[in-house]
Amino acid sequence: MSSRAEILRRLGEQTQWDVLIIGGGATGLGAAVEAASRGYKTALIERSDFAKGTSSRSTKLVHGGVRYLEQMNITLVMDALRERGRMLHNAPHLVHDLSFVVPVFDLFGLPYYGFGLKVYEWLSGKLSFGPSSILSTKETQQLLPGVRTDGLRGGVLYHDGQFDDARYAIALMRTFEDLGGTAANYVEATGLIEHNGKTIGAHARDLETDDLFDLRAKVVVNATGVFTEQVLAMDGDRETLLSVSQGSHFVLPPDFLPSSNAMMIPKTSDGRVLFAIPWHGSTVVGTTDEAVDRASVEPRSMASERAFLLDHIQKYLGRKPQKEEILSVWSGLRPLVRKGGGATSKLSRDHTILVRPSGLVTVTGGKWTTYRRMGEDAINRATEVGGLPSQPSRTSLLRLHGWSREPVAAESDRVYGSDLPKLEQLSQENPSLNELIHPKLPYRMREVVWAARHEMARSVEDVLARRTRALFLNAQAAIEAAPRVADLLAKELKRSEQSKTRDLENFYTVARGYIYEDEE
Ligand SMILES: Cc1cc2nc3c(=O)[nH]c(=O)nc-3n(C[C@H](O)[C@H](O)[C@H](O)COP(=O)(O)OP(=O)(O)OC[C@H]3O[C@@H](n4cnc5c(N)ncnc54)[C@H](O)[C@@H]3O)c2cc1C
């Protein structure tokens, strides 16, 4: 992996890119891999860290979306199920099959969910993750220890995918670089360059040095998630395109759901589905759907969302978590394309591609699971707009960086795929790098070194939130681990004591928002 200096040099030197992508979340990185794999000279700029936005804050499901089936959005479900199969095929080190159990408390529920989930299985065709089946009360209790037993009539078992969203984004960034692409984090698009009414590039600012420079391209793709309208406004478009909806999650210790299976609650009080999912040794509970007025970089959970999650956990797992048992709380914002009014939970999760008269291509909406398809569609349009030689898409079978089917016991190691032996070598050469960053976290000091050297980690937050998932798993432990991580990172990046202290303070400010505060 090139150094940041080398990447910035490449950005500055290239007189004209074929494709310039603004935004380094799932959508932008997917489009970048799509463009580079077709042979186009492609650059991507991200103003924060890769996946700092919505793409590190998902429910971690690679799924067709059982809820969209209920809404009869069959095309979206089938597309997403196809993409789910491709994600497993192309990144088996990051995606795996997970069994879900729907606990059922009324007699009608068993045939209803049993049939619905059978249809879900059929729609996935050859890419099915496994058969669904109706469970007795006893089987449901065995598969979901901890589930409320009072009134339990049975359950339905089905299969879907799970992944580590931020690690998947890093694998996309590495794949892009392997394909000859140039991606930089902490570089912001501050405006668009226009010539004769056409968008021919973007003004950029390196946020580490404040250096300004211009990037010219045959076509510019706006993949900025909930910030899409900011970039459209740079192009003179001030229409409202998006509704923003917030979703929050809790992380609980594994004893709330001591099982390798996930629980899916098919109908919450606001008509949504809710999940309790084993992830990296803990249980993730979510999500909510609350309309918000505007996009923000670090959304915070609302009291109403926390109350909703607590209420439903208590209802289905029979126990209310104590404050100290809630290890982390995080929120993400959905960029939903407006189509009429109504609740955000009813808005479509389909993606939208817009081409402005200036030629600016915008891609937004969709789901993590459909990122590849979004990238393919966006680059198809970008090819036409930019007059690029037409090339077929190659990404449906493109293996991502680190591809490996080697069985690895620890989930925190498995995400490195074929790079794992190189991380192990780091700890062989220097045994102190084999130490855990914190006794309550599954990560080792070697991951810090690896993140700085090979994954463009620039801050303690990059390491603890997205290269490892420490902050999402246990916010207090991540805060306690931070000084040690900061020392090693500053050494790797040859940073001063003063800059290290500033970095740590920034991390503490962000991390405090992940600690659960109750209402009293
Ligand atoms: C609570 C929640 C749960 C979800 N769960 C799932 C799930 O389980 N499975 C699933 O498939 N999908 C899920 N989704 C949907 C999925 O997470 C999103 O569809 C996806 O992450 C959106 O990615 P994006 O790249 O469009 O946006 P983002 O990830 O937000 O990326 C946009 C990026 O653009 C950057 N940017 C903005 N302006 C500029 C600029 N001027 N210059 C440079 N960069 C800029 C931002 O910093 C940001 O990193 C969930 C969403 C939410 C909110």
XYZ file of C-alpha atoms and ligand atoms in Angstrom:
573
model
C 0.000 0.000 0.000
C 1.372 3.421 -0.954
C 2.117 6.039 1.694
C -0.142 9.072 2.079
C 2.601 11.284 0.628
C 2.801 9.073 -2.448
C -0.995 9.069 -2.842
C -1.163 12.858 -2.629
C 1.682 13.129 -5.109
C -0.232 10.914 -7.549
C -3.389 12.999 -7.046
C -1.480 16.209 -7.767
C 0.473 14.886 -10.750
C -2.324 13.431 -12.842
C -3.491 16.143 -15.230
C -6.842 14.518 -15.972
C -8.540 11.506 -14.415
C -11.115 9.467 -16.290
C -13.325 9.296 -13.203
C -13.213 11.315 -9.979
C -15.335 9.999 -7.120
C -16.293 12.172 -4.151
C -17.111 10.149 -1.007
C -15.411 7.080 0.484
C -18.324 5.125 1.945
C -19.762 1.903 0.527
C -21.203 3.686 -2.511
C -18.108 5.682 -3.490
C -15.700 2.805 -2.857
C -17.969 0.419 -4.805
C -18.050 2.840 -7.737
C -14.275 3.288 -7.498
C -13.603 -0.467 -7.690
C -16.092 -0.699 -10.570
C -14.354 2.083 -12.533
C -10.792 0.921 -11.859
C -11.623 -2.698 -12.715
C -12.873 -1.505 -16.123
C -9.481 0.093 -16.711
C -10.449 3.760 -16.138
C -7.925 6.039 -14.417
C -9.824 6.695 -11.205
C -9.343 8.830 -8.101
C -11.450 8.933 -4.954
C -11.411 11.580 -2.241
C -12.993 11.237 1.198
C -13.115 14.207 3.542
C -13.045 12.178 6.710
C -11.975 8.545 7.007
C -13.169 5.762 4.715
C -16.565 4.572 6.038
C -16.632 7.242 8.740
C -20.244 8.013 7.724
C -23.178 5.635 7.473
C -21.042 2.804 6.123
C -19.511 1.905 9.507
C -22.806 2.257 11.386
C -25.036 -0.350 9.759
C -26.727 -3.327 11.441
C -24.008 -5.482 9.778
C -26.485 -7.469 7.692
C -25.824 -8.610 4.161
C -29.417 -9.251 3.314
C -32.272 -9.114 0.877
C -34.387 -7.439 3.547
C -37.254 -9.481 4.948
C -39.107 -6.213 5.624
C -38.991 -5.190 1.960
C -40.548 -8.541 1.079
C -43.455 -7.702 3.362
C -43.676 -4.344 1.524
C -43.811 -6.407 -1.727
C -40.663 -4.753 -3.112
C -39.723 -8.024 -4.816
C -37.219 -6.488 -7.266
C -35.214 -4.879 -4.457
C -35.235 -8.129 -2.458
C -34.144 -10.235 -5.439
C -31.406 -7.777 -6.431
C -30.143 -7.618 -2.866
C -30.235 -11.417 -2.467
C -28.173 -11.769 -5.629
C -25.690 -9.207 -4.305
C -25.622 -10.992 -0.929
C -24.443 -14.152 -2.709
C -21.790 -12.185 -4.594
C -20.486 -10.537 -1.440
C -20.030 -13.955 0.203
C -18.352 -15.288 -2.917
C -16.032 -12.300 -3.378
C -15.123 -11.675 0.281
C -15.610 -14.878 2.313
C -13.194 -13.514 4.948
C -15.622 -10.651 5.670
C -19.091 -12.103 5.072
C -20.630 -15.211 6.588
C -23.903 -17.033 6.853
C -25.880 -16.409 10.039
C -28.942 -18.311 11.294
C -31.827 -16.099 12.391
C -34.684 -17.202 14.594
C -38.027 -15.383 14.606
C -39.745 -16.092 17.943
C -43.505 -16.340 17.431
C -46.069 -15.580 20.122
C -49.334 -16.086 18.208
C -50.599 -19.134 16.333
C -51.162 -17.292 13.059
C -47.521 -16.108 13.124
C -46.050 -19.563 12.506
C -47.625 -20.209 9.067
C -47.354 -16.492 8.153
C -43.616 -16.092 8.849
C -42.924 -19.712 7.869
C -44.358 -19.089 4.389
C -42.841 -15.577 4.041
C -39.358 -16.793 4.899
C -39.723 -19.787 2.566
C -40.457 -17.287 -0.242
C -37.373 -15.297 0.881
C -35.318 -18.494 0.541
C -36.800 -19.306 -2.894
C -36.100 -15.805 -4.182
C -32.390 -16.296 -3.518
C -32.418 -19.339 -5.846
C -28.977 -20.921 -6.254
C -27.469 -18.234 -4.005
C -29.533 -19.405 -0.999
C -27.651 -19.370 2.332
C -29.674 -22.317 3.679
C -33.220 -23.657 4.126
C -35.784 -22.034 6.405
C -37.925 -24.150 8.743
C -40.637 -23.911 11.391
C -39.425 -24.608 14.929
C -41.219 -26.016 17.956
C -41.263 -24.008 21.180
C -38.507 -26.235 22.580
C -36.309 -25.851 19.493
C -36.834 -22.073 19.567
C -35.672 -21.950 23.198
C -32.659 -24.139 22.393
C -31.598 -21.940 19.477
C -32.378 -18.682 21.286
C -31.546 -19.169 24.960
C -32.702 -16.058 26.810
C -35.798 -15.504 24.683
C -38.990 -14.742 26.593
C -40.817 -18.048 27.132
C -44.103 -16.636 28.356
C -46.587 -17.109 25.484
C -43.939 -18.485 23.089
C -45.623 -20.676 20.421
C -42.565 -21.606 18.382
C -40.312 -19.936 15.867
C -39.065 -19.789 12.306
C -35.435 -20.336 11.343
C -33.953 -18.675 8.258
C -30.524 -17.685 6.942
C -29.006 -14.371 5.946
C -25.549 -12.808 5.770
C -23.501 -10.863 8.290
C -20.366 -8.800 7.776
C -18.022 -6.264 9.251
C -19.033 -3.115 7.371
C -15.988 -0.884 7.995
C -13.550 -3.746 7.362
C -15.382 -4.447 4.104
C -14.928 -0.769 3.159
C -11.193 -1.032 3.898
C -11.021 -4.174 1.731
C -12.698 -2.213 -1.096
C -10.179 0.617 -0.663
C -7.296 -1.893 -0.818
C -8.834 -3.630 -3.864
C -9.132 -0.250 -5.581
C -5.469 0.447 -4.898
C -4.527 -3.074 -6.115
C -6.354 -2.230 -9.372
C -4.258 0.925 -9.806
C -6.766 3.412 -8.326
C -5.813 6.345 -6.092
C -7.849 6.936 -2.922
C -7.138 9.531 -0.245
C -8.891 10.056 3.047
C -8.958 13.479 4.747
C -9.224 15.245 1.379
C -12.383 17.282 0.917
C -14.109 18.377 -2.280
C -14.742 22.058 -1.562
C -16.259 23.005 -4.923
C -16.685 21.801 -8.488
C -14.716 23.042 -11.489
C -16.929 24.110 -14.373
C -16.060 24.846 -17.976
C -18.697 25.832 -20.567
C -21.475 24.587 -18.280
C -19.821 21.204 -17.757
C -18.383 19.807 -14.526
C -14.772 18.956 -15.275
C -13.372 18.329 -11.801
C -13.312 19.409 -8.182
C -11.392 21.808 -5.969
C -9.866 19.826 -3.126
C -8.363 20.536 0.271
C -5.945 18.254 2.107
C -7.367 18.506 5.619
C -4.062 17.481 7.224
C -2.046 20.319 5.699
C -4.736 22.719 4.431
C -3.119 22.527 0.966
C -5.521 23.349 -1.861
C -5.364 21.688 -5.257
C -7.591 20.925 -8.249
C -8.517 17.523 -9.629
C -9.700 17.378 -13.233
C -11.679 14.474 -14.623
C -13.756 13.446 -17.636
C -16.594 12.682 -15.242
C -17.248 13.385 -11.553
C -19.333 11.040 -9.393
C -21.016 12.367 -6.258
C -21.293 9.514 -3.712
C -21.552 11.518 -0.514
C -24.433 9.730 1.238
C -26.479 12.050 3.460
C -24.280 14.951 2.246
C -25.317 14.436 -1.391
C -27.233 17.723 -1.507
C -24.127 19.695 -0.420
C -22.292 18.534 -3.550
C -25.392 19.035 -5.727
C -25.543 22.608 -4.381
C -21.935 23.142 -5.583
C -23.388 22.336 -9.013
C -26.178 24.892 -8.574
C -28.897 22.374 -7.679
C -30.701 23.398 -4.491
C -33.645 20.990 -4.719
C -34.349 18.735 -1.775
C -33.597 15.182 -2.858
C -33.169 13.282 0.392
C -34.968 12.501 3.601
C -32.560 11.633 6.360
C -33.498 8.943 8.841
C -31.498 7.941 11.900
C -31.019 4.418 13.176
C -29.376 3.575 16.519
C -27.955 0.409 18.041
C -26.936 -0.855 21.482
C -24.209 -3.365 22.146
C -24.777 -5.758 25.038
C -22.598 -8.443 26.636
C -23.029 -11.887 25.034
C -25.001 -13.303 27.991
C -28.093 -11.398 26.816
C -28.250 -13.758 23.873
C -25.838 -16.624 24.612
C -26.146 -18.138 21.163
C -24.472 -18.123 17.778
C -27.906 -17.437 16.261
C -29.514 -14.042 15.798
C -33.025 -13.064 16.821
C -35.344 -11.200 14.450
C -38.397 -9.489 15.889
C -40.711 -9.175 12.887
C -43.023 -6.429 14.105
C -42.082 -3.746 16.600
C -44.528 -1.194 17.972
C -43.767 1.097 14.987
C -44.165 -1.740 12.485
C -40.437 -2.328 11.831
C -38.200 -5.335 12.288
C -35.623 -5.395 15.079
C -32.541 -7.583 15.406
C -30.405 -8.909 18.234
C -27.270 -10.248 16.579
C -24.088 -11.879 17.802
C -21.148 -9.840 16.460
C -17.455 -10.059 17.440
C -18.443 -11.819 20.697
C -21.115 -9.303 21.763
C -24.789 -8.739 20.950
C -25.829 -5.865 18.678
C -29.438 -4.705 19.079
C -31.056 -2.429 16.501
C -32.239 -0.517 14.780
C -34.593 2.443 14.958
C -35.952 4.743 12.255
C -36.398 8.395 13.235
C -36.621 11.240 10.727
C -34.014 13.956 11.384
C -33.839 17.501 10.009
C -30.266 17.505 8.819
C -27.180 15.412 8.244
C -24.367 15.414 10.794
C -20.978 13.733 10.946
C -21.401 12.236 14.435
C -25.120 11.611 14.980
C -26.138 10.865 18.571
C -28.906 8.529 19.678
C -32.086 10.204 20.881
C -33.780 9.445 24.184
C -36.809 8.083 22.267
C -34.576 5.619 20.381
C -32.853 4.414 23.537
C -36.248 3.932 25.219
C -37.529 2.020 22.169
C -34.548 -0.351 22.162
C -34.688 -0.920 25.923
C -38.409 -1.568 25.803
C -38.123 -4.174 23.042
C -35.130 -5.943 24.535
C -36.981 -6.278 27.787
C -40.072 -7.521 26.000
C -38.281 -10.235 23.998
C -35.257 -11.135 26.113
C -37.134 -10.737 29.383
C -34.415 -8.626 31.067
C -33.782 -4.900 31.060
C -30.084 -4.104 30.555
C -28.481 -2.071 33.319
C -26.639 1.096 32.292
C -23.223 -0.545 32.777
C -24.248 -3.496 30.601
C -24.738 -1.276 27.546
C -21.219 -1.387 26.167
C -21.653 1.002 23.257
C -24.375 3.010 21.517
C -24.012 4.175 17.950
C -26.188 5.888 15.374
C -26.135 6.171 11.600
C -28.031 8.215 9.037
C -29.836 6.746 6.038
C -29.809 8.728 2.808
C -33.346 7.988 1.599
C -34.537 9.329 -1.710
C -37.798 11.260 -1.237
C -40.772 9.984 -3.134
C -43.818 11.747 -1.712
C -44.425 12.137 2.024
C -44.951 9.594 4.805
C -42.793 7.915 7.443
C -39.102 7.378 6.612
C -39.528 3.654 7.412
C -41.876 3.457 4.376
C -39.416 5.160 1.977
C -37.787 2.888 -0.585
C -34.266 1.518 -0.055
C -33.762 1.427 -3.849
C -30.903 3.490 -5.186
C -31.164 6.505 -7.457
C -28.815 7.834 -10.116
C -29.123 11.440 -11.240
C -27.213 13.071 -14.056
C -27.187 16.882 -13.938
C -27.062 18.953 -17.154
C -23.445 19.667 -16.181
C -22.688 15.928 -16.373
C -22.250 15.502 -12.595
C -23.346 11.944 -11.781
C -24.938 11.440 -8.346
C -25.570 7.999 -6.859
C -27.407 7.681 -3.570
C -29.933 5.674 -1.535
C -29.668 1.892 -1.627
C -28.156 -0.403 0.986
C -24.707 -1.653 1.877
C -25.735 -4.986 0.361
C -26.403 -3.364 -3.023
C -23.210 -1.240 -3.109
C -21.703 -3.198 -6.037
C -24.833 -2.894 -8.147
C -24.981 0.841 -7.343
C -21.356 1.190 -8.447
C -22.044 -0.716 -11.667
C -25.074 1.440 -12.530
C -23.271 4.681 -11.632
C -20.214 3.842 -13.727
C -22.423 2.787 -16.664
C -23.889 6.306 -16.621
C -20.498 7.912 -15.960
C -19.042 6.115 -18.995
C -21.690 7.680 -21.247
C -21.337 11.147 -19.699
C -17.539 11.148 -19.755
C -17.293 9.632 -23.247
C -15.157 6.787 -21.877
C -14.618 3.641 -23.960
C -17.395 1.222 -23.082
C -16.210 -1.736 -20.991
C -18.244 -4.535 -19.427
C -18.526 -4.727 -15.645
C -16.198 -7.276 -14.056
C -17.064 -6.855 -10.396
C -19.709 -9.548 -9.927
C -16.948 -12.164 -9.688
C -14.079 -9.908 -8.582
C -12.374 -11.208 -5.446
C -11.670 -8.477 -2.921
C -8.339 -7.786 -1.259
C -7.569 -10.442 1.362
C -9.853 -13.072 -0.220
C -9.502 -16.286 1.733
C -11.589 -19.277 2.718
C -9.054 -20.444 5.336
C -10.935 -21.261 8.544
C -9.789 -18.835 11.279
C -11.224 -19.182 14.771
C -11.176 -15.551 15.908
C -13.489 -13.210 14.005
C -11.113 -10.316 14.720
C -8.344 -12.203 12.853
C -10.524 -13.614 10.070
C -11.256 -10.130 8.657
C -7.620 -9.852 7.510
C -8.019 -12.873 5.225
C -4.855 -13.674 3.297
C -3.018 -10.782 5.029
C -3.242 -12.537 8.408
C 0.156 -14.326 8.152
C 1.779 -10.896 7.635
C 0.160 -9.601 10.833
C 1.300 -12.729 12.661
C 4.804 -12.106 11.438
C 4.698 -8.637 13.008
C 4.055 -10.168 16.415
C 6.729 -12.811 15.875
C 9.279 -10.105 15.126
C 8.169 -8.009 18.099
C 6.283 -9.973 20.803
C 4.990 -6.757 22.430
C 2.824 -6.338 19.328
C 1.054 -9.557 20.264
C -0.355 -7.965 23.420
C -4.050 -7.138 23.513
C -4.822 -3.431 23.297
C -7.180 -3.966 26.248
C -8.191 -7.090 28.235
C -11.852 -6.624 27.225
C -11.163 -6.209 23.511
C -10.122 -8.892 20.994
C -7.522 -6.706 19.237
C -3.727 -6.745 19.423
C -1.130 -3.994 19.148
C -0.031 -5.433 15.782
C -3.341 -4.268 14.291
C -2.355 -0.662 15.094
C 0.920 -1.010 13.187
C -0.821 -2.733 10.291
C -3.525 -0.046 10.115
C -0.920 2.739 9.965
C 1.342 1.009 7.452
C -1.185 -0.626 5.118
C -4.674 0.762 5.693
C -4.234 4.537 5.714
C -5.238 4.953 9.379
C -4.429 8.558 10.311
C -5.880 8.883 13.810
C -6.652 6.979 16.986
C -10.304 7.074 15.965
C -9.515 5.489 12.575
C -7.792 2.619 14.402
C -10.306 2.123 17.201
C -13.533 2.730 15.266
C -12.941 1.366 11.758
C -9.647 -0.622 11.377
C -10.605 -2.431 14.572
C -14.179 -2.108 15.863
C -13.213 -1.434 19.474
C -15.302 1.724 19.867
C -18.406 0.007 18.507
C -17.942 -3.017 20.751
C -17.016 -1.432 24.076
C -16.674 2.335 24.252
C -15.210 2.479 27.771
C -12.574 -0.150 26.955
C -11.721 1.729 23.736
C -11.218 4.937 25.751
C -8.948 3.070 28.181
C -6.968 1.537 25.301
C -6.580 4.863 23.496
C -3.363 6.214 25.147
C -1.428 3.019 24.311
C -2.776 3.006 20.781
C -1.947 6.714 20.401
C 1.694 6.133 21.480
C 2.223 3.396 18.927
C 0.372 5.226 16.161
C 2.346 8.440 16.742
C 5.563 6.403 16.534
C 4.462 4.761 13.274
C 3.358 8.063 11.716
C 6.345 9.976 13.155
C 4.064 12.484 14.834
C 4.986 14.972 17.572
C 3.868 14.703 21.201
C 1.620 17.707 20.649
C -0.126 16.201 17.649
C -0.543 12.910 19.534
C -2.252 14.736 22.411
C -4.583 16.539 20.002
C -5.446 13.251 18.320
C -6.261 11.637 21.679
C -8.460 14.561 22.717
C -10.374 14.332 19.439
C -10.890 10.639 20.046
C -12.196 11.171 23.572
C -14.707 13.746 22.300
C -16.084 11.291 19.740
C -15.904 8.240 22.010
C -17.849 9.840 24.855
C -20.860 9.888 22.487
C -20.746 6.058 22.336
C -21.150 5.680 26.100
C -24.711 5.051 27.128
C -26.241 7.806 29.235
C -29.610 7.102 30.780
C -32.311 9.692 31.100
C -32.074 10.404 34.853
C -28.841 2.499 11.127
C -28.565 1.904 9.784
C -28.499 0.533 9.630
C -28.240 -0.006 8.369
N -28.094 -1.355 8.266
C -27.846 -1.906 7.061
C -27.637 -3.304 6.965
O -27.633 -4.024 7.954
N -27.391 -3.810 5.735
C -27.379 -3.035 4.599
O -27.218 -3.578 3.516
N -27.517 -1.687 4.674
C -27.734 -1.113 5.878
N -27.853 0.242 5.992
C -27.672 1.076 4.796
C -26.186 1.320 4.489
O -25.426 1.453 5.648
C -26.065 2.578 3.622
O -26.893 2.422 2.505
C -24.639 2.829 3.128
O -23.697 2.721 4.157
C -24.557 4.221 2.504
O -23.238 4.408 2.044
P -22.786 5.743 1.312
O -21.442 5.510 0.784
O -23.856 6.136 0.337
O -22.794 6.840 2.463
P -21.656 7.131 3.553
O -21.140 5.883 4.145
O -22.225 8.122 4.509
O -20.479 7.774 2.726
C -20.513 9.086 2.216
C -19.140 9.678 2.432
O -19.013 10.901 1.714
C -18.101 11.715 2.430
N -18.236 13.107 1.985
C -19.300 13.923 2.151
N -19.060 15.130 1.605
C -17.806 15.080 1.081
C -16.988 16.027 0.394
N -17.414 17.262 0.141
N -15.742 15.648 0.002
C -15.295 14.376 0.245
N -16.041 13.460 0.904
C -17.281 13.792 1.306
C -18.524 11.493 3.881
O -17.501 11.866 4.783
C -18.860 10.011 3.900
O -17.774 9.222 4.357
C -28.085 0.829 7.243
C -28.146 2.221 7.404
C -28.371 2.752 8.660
C -28.399 4.229 8.845
